[in-house]
XYZ file of C-alpha atoms in Angstrom:
329
model
C -0.011 0.137 -0.160
C 2.538 2.377 1.028
C 4.709 1.382 -2.269
C 1.292 2.332 -4.774
C 1.455 5.584 -2.580
C 4.805 6.555 -3.421
C 4.459 5.609 -6.636
C 1.622 7.902 -7.039
C 3.367 10.857 -4.728
C 6.442 10.533 -7.803
C 4.619 10.821 -10.736
C 2.530 13.989 -9.398
C 5.908 15.373 -8.295
C 7.666 14.563 -11.603
C 4.508 16.422 -13.238
C 5.171 19.399 -10.719
C 8.894 19.469 -11.808
C 8.034 18.830 -15.621
C 5.484 22.025 -15.271
C 7.926 24.483 -13.142
C 10.464 23.380 -16.029
C 8.043 24.387 -18.638
C 6.774 27.305 -16.637
C 9.168 30.065 -18.420
C 8.424 28.858 -21.986
C 4.697 29.262 -21.012
C 5.170 32.524 -19.883
C 6.879 33.523 -22.735
C 4.872 31.453 -24.991
C 1.996 33.445 -23.930
C 3.563 36.935 -24.266
C 4.883 35.760 -27.669
C 1.113 34.967 -28.649
C 0.007 38.509 -27.114
C 2.389 40.571 -29.341
C 0.770 38.660 -32.657
C -2.369 38.857 -30.874
C -2.002 42.578 -30.936
C -0.100 42.698 -34.374
C -3.375 40.897 -35.802
C -5.560 43.872 -34.346
C -3.397 46.466 -35.705
C -3.327 44.906 -38.722
C -6.932 44.722 -39.334
C -7.231 48.166 -38.108
C -4.488 49.907 -40.264
C -6.155 47.808 -43.686
C -10.082 49.140 -42.628
C -8.341 52.319 -42.426
C -6.759 52.620 -45.775
C -10.125 51.675 -47.818
C -12.468 53.680 -45.249
C -13.000 56.582 -47.312
C -12.771 54.235 -50.903
C -16.771 53.122 -51.259
C -15.784 50.432 -53.825
C -12.808 49.016 -51.301
C -14.233 49.501 -48.009
C -15.994 45.471 -47.693
C -12.742 44.789 -49.462
C -10.610 45.876 -46.874
C -12.373 44.533 -44.216
C -12.078 41.142 -45.751
C -8.313 41.492 -46.527
C -8.315 43.024 -42.568
C -10.160 39.936 -41.377
C -7.796 37.270 -43.078
C -4.711 38.838 -42.283
C -5.929 39.308 -38.469
C -6.747 35.513 -38.942
C -3.309 34.032 -40.308
C -1.446 36.589 -38.004
C -3.046 34.718 -35.061
C -2.438 30.983 -36.740
C 1.137 32.139 -36.982
C 1.430 33.258 -33.409
C -0.281 30.079 -31.953
C 2.403 28.021 -34.053
C 5.361 29.854 -32.619
C 3.456 29.940 -29.429
C 2.997 26.057 -29.447
C 7.048 25.848 -30.877
C 8.434 27.274 -27.451
C 6.517 25.185 -25.307
C 6.868 21.873 -26.893
C 10.147 22.325 -28.840
C 9.496 19.264 -30.596
C 6.267 20.445 -31.901
C 6.214 21.067 -35.944
C 3.696 22.935 -37.780
C 3.631 19.832 -40.193
C 2.264 18.036 -37.245
C -0.422 20.194 -36.552
C -1.272 20.183 -40.518
C -1.199 16.145 -40.606
C -3.333 16.177 -37.275
C -5.761 19.009 -39.218
C -5.898 16.894 -42.153
C -6.768 13.634 -40.134
C -10.101 15.414 -38.550
C -11.114 17.223 -41.082
C -13.818 15.682 -42.240
C -14.773 15.603 -38.513
C -14.584 19.262 -38.577
C -16.017 20.025 -41.586
C -19.530 18.135 -40.350
C -19.073 19.510 -36.790
C -18.501 23.340 -38.121
C -20.749 23.159 -41.255
C -23.160 26.055 -40.810
C -20.010 27.934 -39.036
C -18.152 27.604 -42.235
C -21.554 27.957 -44.766
C -21.772 31.328 -42.842
C -18.334 32.375 -42.908
C -17.821 31.852 -46.931
C -21.426 33.531 -47.404
C -20.227 36.107 -45.649
C -16.911 36.632 -47.333
C -18.754 36.612 -51.002
C -21.167 39.029 -49.469
C -18.499 41.065 -49.026
C -16.702 40.930 -52.432
C -20.034 40.850 -54.544
C -21.623 43.962 -52.516
C -25.080 43.395 -53.008
C -25.484 45.778 -50.043
C -23.429 48.040 -47.955
C -22.927 49.300 -44.103
C -25.841 52.011 -43.813
C -27.685 50.034 -46.990
C -31.794 50.177 -45.627
C -32.725 46.358 -46.968
C -35.918 44.274 -46.696
C -35.314 40.822 -45.750
C -38.585 38.254 -45.214
C -40.019 40.070 -42.331
C -37.404 42.356 -41.409
C -36.480 46.132 -42.634
C -33.963 48.241 -41.326
C -30.260 49.582 -41.537
C -27.539 47.257 -42.003
C -25.084 47.882 -38.852
C -22.673 45.512 -39.360
C -21.195 42.491 -41.749
C -19.304 39.670 -39.965
C -17.985 36.798 -41.306
C -21.384 35.392 -39.391
C -23.999 36.962 -39.833
C -25.056 40.176 -40.441
C -26.930 42.638 -38.021
C -29.410 45.425 -39.361
C -31.303 47.780 -36.931
C -34.577 48.105 -37.198
C -36.943 51.483 -37.078
C -38.191 50.807 -34.250
C -34.949 50.508 -32.341
C -34.228 46.675 -32.416
C -31.545 44.546 -33.597
C -32.147 41.978 -35.700
C -29.179 38.940 -36.339
C -29.200 37.506 -39.626
C -26.959 34.472 -40.900
C -25.021 35.522 -43.755
C -25.680 32.136 -45.523
C -29.363 33.303 -45.333
C -29.010 36.694 -46.838
C -27.119 34.608 -49.967
C -29.342 32.156 -50.684
C -32.661 34.033 -50.088
C -34.003 37.528 -52.484
C -33.139 40.844 -50.611
C -34.764 44.164 -51.068
C -31.967 47.086 -51.009
C -34.319 50.489 -50.801
C -31.115 52.349 -50.777
C -29.428 50.959 -54.412
C -30.312 53.648 -56.114
C -30.004 57.497 -55.614
C -33.641 57.912 -56.668
C -36.845 55.654 -55.499
C -40.543 56.098 -56.765
C -43.665 56.148 -54.378
C -47.153 55.644 -55.545
C -50.735 55.797 -54.032
C -53.557 55.132 -55.295
C -56.631 58.048 -54.521
C -60.646 57.171 -55.537
C -63.074 59.713 -57.017
C -66.634 59.365 -57.692
C -67.995 58.514 -60.832
C -69.720 61.656 -61.371
C -66.293 63.521 -60.878
C -64.129 64.607 -64.344
C -61.202 62.163 -64.137
C -58.992 64.738 -66.443
C -59.843 68.027 -63.512
C -59.139 65.371 -61.003
C -55.490 64.247 -62.395
C -54.892 68.170 -63.289
C -55.412 68.966 -59.259
C -53.363 65.722 -58.606
C -50.280 66.716 -60.208
C -50.623 70.210 -59.003
C -50.522 69.056 -55.287
C -47.625 66.635 -55.745
C -45.751 69.719 -57.534
C -46.785 71.996 -54.262
C -44.527 69.279 -52.569
C -40.630 70.247 -52.109
C -39.726 66.606 -51.684
C -41.342 65.789 -54.578
C -38.202 65.648 -57.651
C -39.006 67.385 -60.662
C -37.042 65.203 -62.647
C -37.864 62.471 -62.748
C -41.519 63.944 -62.812
C -44.621 62.921 -61.097
C -47.643 61.200 -63.117
C -51.144 60.185 -62.423
C -52.324 57.036 -64.562
C -56.071 55.853 -63.921
C -55.501 52.386 -62.799
C -58.985 50.754 -62.015
C -62.825 51.074 -62.263
C -63.337 50.049 -59.053
C -66.966 49.353 -57.466
C -67.668 52.488 -55.947
C -64.705 54.769 -56.999
C -62.302 55.630 -59.881
C -59.070 54.585 -59.009
C -56.254 57.539 -59.895
C -52.495 56.137 -59.217
C -50.202 59.135 -58.147
C -46.573 58.425 -58.916
C -43.587 60.517 -57.350
C -39.732 60.327 -57.086
C -37.522 61.189 -53.718
C -34.060 61.471 -52.961
C -32.555 60.368 -50.729
C -34.662 57.172 -50.752
C -34.671 56.664 -47.312
C -37.384 55.342 -44.916
C -37.345 58.697 -43.006
C -37.879 60.727 -46.363
C -40.626 58.051 -47.300
C -42.744 58.924 -44.600
C -42.032 62.819 -45.281
C -42.845 62.509 -48.411
C -45.817 60.903 -48.544
C -47.208 62.835 -45.669
C -47.273 65.704 -47.508
C -48.104 64.366 -50.680
C -50.967 62.680 -49.568
C -52.449 65.839 -47.436
C -51.618 68.012 -50.120
C -53.983 65.670 -52.489
C -56.675 65.404 -50.488
C -56.671 69.265 -49.351
C -57.094 70.152 -53.144
C -59.334 67.798 -54.691
C -61.732 68.310 -51.767
C -61.617 72.326 -52.470
C -62.198 71.822 -55.993
C -65.725 69.743 -54.956
C -63.964 66.441 -55.837
C -65.783 63.676 -54.363
C -63.577 60.504 -52.233
C -66.273 58.299 -51.514
C -66.941 55.746 -49.268
C -67.173 52.073 -50.119
C -70.677 51.744 -51.200
C -73.117 48.819 -52.120
C -76.419 48.614 -54.097
C -78.773 46.209 -52.720
C -82.052 45.810 -55.132
C -85.235 44.415 -53.162
C -87.436 42.511 -55.604
C -91.336 43.921 -55.150
C -93.845 41.151 -54.249
C -96.473 43.634 -54.377
C -96.246 43.813 -58.167
C -99.272 43.164 -60.647
C -96.792 41.191 -62.729
C -94.861 39.116 -59.667
C -93.742 36.083 -61.254
C -93.354 37.210 -64.668
C -89.585 37.633 -64.849
C -89.546 39.457 -68.143
C -91.572 42.771 -66.791
C -89.978 42.875 -63.539
C -88.466 46.211 -62.552
C -86.303 45.877 -59.604
C -82.907 43.701 -60.105
C -83.513 42.413 -63.579
C -82.219 44.592 -66.825
C -84.793 42.386 -69.252
C -87.805 44.418 -68.373
C -89.345 45.783 -71.662
C -92.034 47.734 -73.122
C -94.811 48.880 -70.340
C -93.438 49.509 -66.851
C -95.515 47.752 -64.282
C -97.413 49.466 -61.716
C -96.984 48.711 -57.963
C -99.604 47.581 -55.897
C -100.582 50.109 -53.103
C -101.237 48.653 -49.695
C -104.392 50.193 -49.532
C -105.345 48.762 -52.302
C -104.308 45.172 -51.232
C -106.183 46.030 -48.014
C -109.500 46.901 -50.083
C -109.109 43.874 -52.190
C -108.923 41.645 -48.528
C -112.073 43.674 -46.967
C -114.172 42.527 -50.635
C -113.166 39.319 -50.796
C -114.404 39.035 -46.780
C -117.356 40.875 -47.455
C -118.181 38.422 -50.338
C -117.728 35.388 -48.164
C -120.097 36.835 -45.389
C -122.413 37.067 -47.630
C -122.737 34.124 -49.290
C -122.453 32.458 -45.633
C -126.035 34.488 -44.641
C -128.204 33.374 -47.526
C -130.150 30.445 -46.693
């Protein structure tokens, strides 16, 4: 029993002695790795600073900066391991990674997919930082494009984190991709109103709003003959095409159109529905070719309606005749 305790103690003592011997190398390795880590961050900042003022090269600078940072940290890790373990060689680590590459690929498949998608997004630039995009049910301003995910800030002050693989493989609407953006709204006028006059008034209302561009010019089009209105579509352009400019111009244009039309007597009717009831008291009841309400086939003489008084008089006569017959012997 004592021999086993001595053997365990010797083993522990040997490990402690080995750690004490390696302690200077470990400290030196940590210092070297910290230096490489600091250098990697500095390289990333320098690359981003050089490309910050160039819109076309800004995303490329982010990619190169991150790749340079990752490569520098990896070299620092190799150097630190070589200091701690003098027999360690970079080829040993590469061989180990080659053996376990398949397992690592399956384990980190989603991470690698998002990483590659992030690199492609930064290189192809379908959208950039500060662009306003719409992705599925999310809409907001792009805050950052990272190697794993892209973060957007919604207009109501929330942050949405979207994996890059989904952004790269699905459709995205970029509202700020171009300098100008066209907005539109349908205005319904009454069927009895003059369409040309209404179109002229809508154009005057849009031209009175400062946010509406003169070039491209606004226009109005008759789009639909609806159930209770004639729908006229007002279309105008704004610059810049950001969300706040959209809301501001929409508010002022619609207010101007409403005021202009009502001041000039153009009706803005509510949705209405006409219900036709068949008059069951007509003399021609049952003859659809001569019924008036709800039937378009009526021709010739217009059928006359029965008055309630006539119906009551007829009923009284029938009752009187019936009583007279019952009194005869």
